[in-house]
Amino acid sequence: MSTSAASPAPVPGPGEPRDSGPARSVSENGTTPGGGPEPTVPPGPVATSEAASTSGTGPETAVRVRGLHKSYGELEVLRGIDLDVVAGEVVCLIGPSGSGKSTLLRCLNLLETPQAGSISVDGFTVTDPDLDVDAMRRRVGMVFQQFNLFPHLSVLENCTMAQVKVLKRPAAEARRVALANLRRVGLSEKADQRPAQLSGGQQQRVAIARALSVDPDLMLFDEPTSALDPETVGDVLSIMRGLAADGMTMLVVTHEMSFARDVADRVVFMDGGVVVEQGPAREVIGSPQHQRTRTFLSRVLNPTTGAAPEAPDTSEAPTTPA
Amino acid sequence: MSMTTRQRARLSRGIQYAVLVVVLIALVVLADWDVLLQRVLNPAVAMDQFPGIITVALKNTLIYTVLGFVLGLSLGVVLALMKLSSVAPYRWIATLYIEFFRGVPALLVFLALGYGIPLAFGFRFNHYVTVMIALGVVAAAYIAESLRAGLQAVPPGQYEAARSLGMSHTRAMVTIVIPQALRIVLPPLTNEVILLTKDSSLVYLLGMGVEQYELTKFGREGISSAGAGLTPLMVAGVCYLIITVPLGLLSRHFENKTVRVKKS
């Protein structure tokens, strides 16, 4: 585990202005207390964002999810998710595999179509059937676990293709933007190579540069370091720290707990398709309130100790913040 | 005296070489080369094939192949898209079609079109249309399967990444998925042209005028003239090779080399 000293990003502690998340909420079924299906609220200031209004970036809602349900046939993957992300916030989604974190992320830019609930992202009502999907996706960058670079294009072309074909930028400008973003991820000298010539970590950094090249307002990271060799994970994470420090709104599905603790403003723990617990990163990871969170974290943080130390049997009892 | 395994292998290989050399010498010594040449590769008879074998037969073989490929590719694209469609009946129809035409001999299709349909319905297509349909409907089944496999071989993450950058479905297919699928599909598609070239010989079953002869029919007519021997068929065979060998090399070239689908 790295320490926060390694992070160049300003890491606000609890109560500091950057800590813009809603008051910490914990509930047994994962929904906010009393939170049934709520009507779609137009994007704008939300009730819980009074803390965000002090952050200087304004109380702009980047992501607002209400009562989100998604199932594949009989398998219910998301069972009523509520989530708010304020512009400039870094939110890490953690939880065991199969908990629905990636599905939630993929619903946000409609790579998966949810069955029920409402999503608004960056001012777009994603769940509106009349949505201009492509216009929404232009504002939302996505980084995949498997990089998904285009193998038949050079590194530079990977970063210019969408600019030219989608944003209709002139080739010279697209090239300039692409090179600037490649410089940002430290790979401008690889511009003319093919993705296959790069290591996994380098490919993922190119994927970040590619996503940044269309100037998104929001970045979604779907387990960006899970497919990497351990020695290249750090490079990718430090790029992401830099992005967070520059004020990019980020939603990160990750198993990197030290990254979540050091960089995230807020951590959302999901299990079984619901949000079990969320709050400031250090609090959720440092002193989780819910038994399921404790079990998960002890497995992730102490993988060698085998079974999680069993706390008193409170898992089925309603848990309230201490 | 015992031998090591390697020595035994070397001895065995030596014996095989020796046998081959003996057979070769026997052929050279014993064969009646004058008669063989006379009957199989008679230069005079070979010269008699020209220029018709080029200006008529080779040209028609190429025309038939192209006709079959054009229909096969067009129909194949439609069938491949049907097979990948989210509409289930489209998939069923495409599957039924592909399984049927891959399962019956091309000869049967030719007979059906050339004789069956005229006899049953008293109605006959134009010669070139008949050839195009007969070659095309069978080729379409194979081409559809190649195209489907190629499109499916492009990882779904490629399409998702393209869409995530704001590309439309069509844009993502044209700039990201199809160029990659093309790389995968070119070798089997080239092989399909080779198969079509050879299958065009089945046209000889259909009755046709002299100016419509393709290589096989031309050779068939050639050997019936007195004293021609095998030579006309040999010349026709060489003409097929002139088409198929370069295509085979091309196919291997596509397989080996990463075809750069560079944008302008």
PDB file of N, CA, C and O in Angstrom, chain B residues 30 45 77 152 176 227:
ATOM      1  N   LEU B  30      12.786 -46.177 -68.835  1.00  0.00           N
ATOM      2  CA  LEU B  30      11.798 -47.109 -69.369  1.00  0.00           C
ATOM      3  C   LEU B  30      10.682 -46.430 -70.156  1.00  0.00           C
ATOM      4  O   LEU B  30      10.117 -47.014 -71.075  1.00  0.00           O
ATOM      5  N   VAL B  45      -0.473 -29.838 -81.128  1.00  0.00           N
ATOM      6  CA  VAL B  45      -1.868 -29.776 -80.680  1.00  0.00           C
ATOM      7  C   VAL B  45      -2.060 -28.612 -79.738  1.00  0.00           C
ATOM      8  O   VAL B  45      -3.067 -27.890 -79.790  1.00  0.00           O
ATOM      9  N   VAL B  77     -23.191 -10.953 -48.051  1.00  0.00           N
ATOM     10  CA  VAL B  77     -23.239  -9.847 -47.086  1.00  0.00           C
ATOM     11  C   VAL B  77     -24.606  -9.800 -46.419  1.00  0.00           C
ATOM     12  O   VAL B  77     -24.718  -9.717 -45.187  1.00  0.00           O
ATOM     13  N   GLN B 152     -17.557 -11.368 -36.261  1.00  0.00           N
ATOM     14  CA  GLN B 152     -17.633 -11.792 -34.860  1.00  0.00           C
ATOM     15  C   GLN B 152     -16.263 -11.903 -34.228  1.00  0.00           C
ATOM     16  O   GLN B 152     -16.136 -11.881 -33.011  1.00  0.00           O
ATOM     17  N   ILE B 176     -13.994   1.312 -37.541  1.00  0.00           N
ATOM     18  CA  ILE B 176     -13.318   0.470 -36.547  1.00  0.00           C
ATOM     19  C   ILE B 176     -13.545  -1.024 -36.798  1.00  0.00           C
ATOM     20  O   ILE B 176     -12.593  -1.798 -36.895  1.00  0.00           O
ATOM     21  N   GLY B 227      -6.754 -37.599 -82.852  1.00  0.00           N
ATOM     22  CA  GLY B 227      -5.323 -37.567 -82.572  1.00  0.00           C
ATOM     23  C   GLY B 227      -4.890 -36.496 -81.614  1.00  0.00           C
ATOM     24  O   GLY B 227      -3.699 -36.271 -81.434  1.00  0.00           O
TER      25      GLY B 227
END
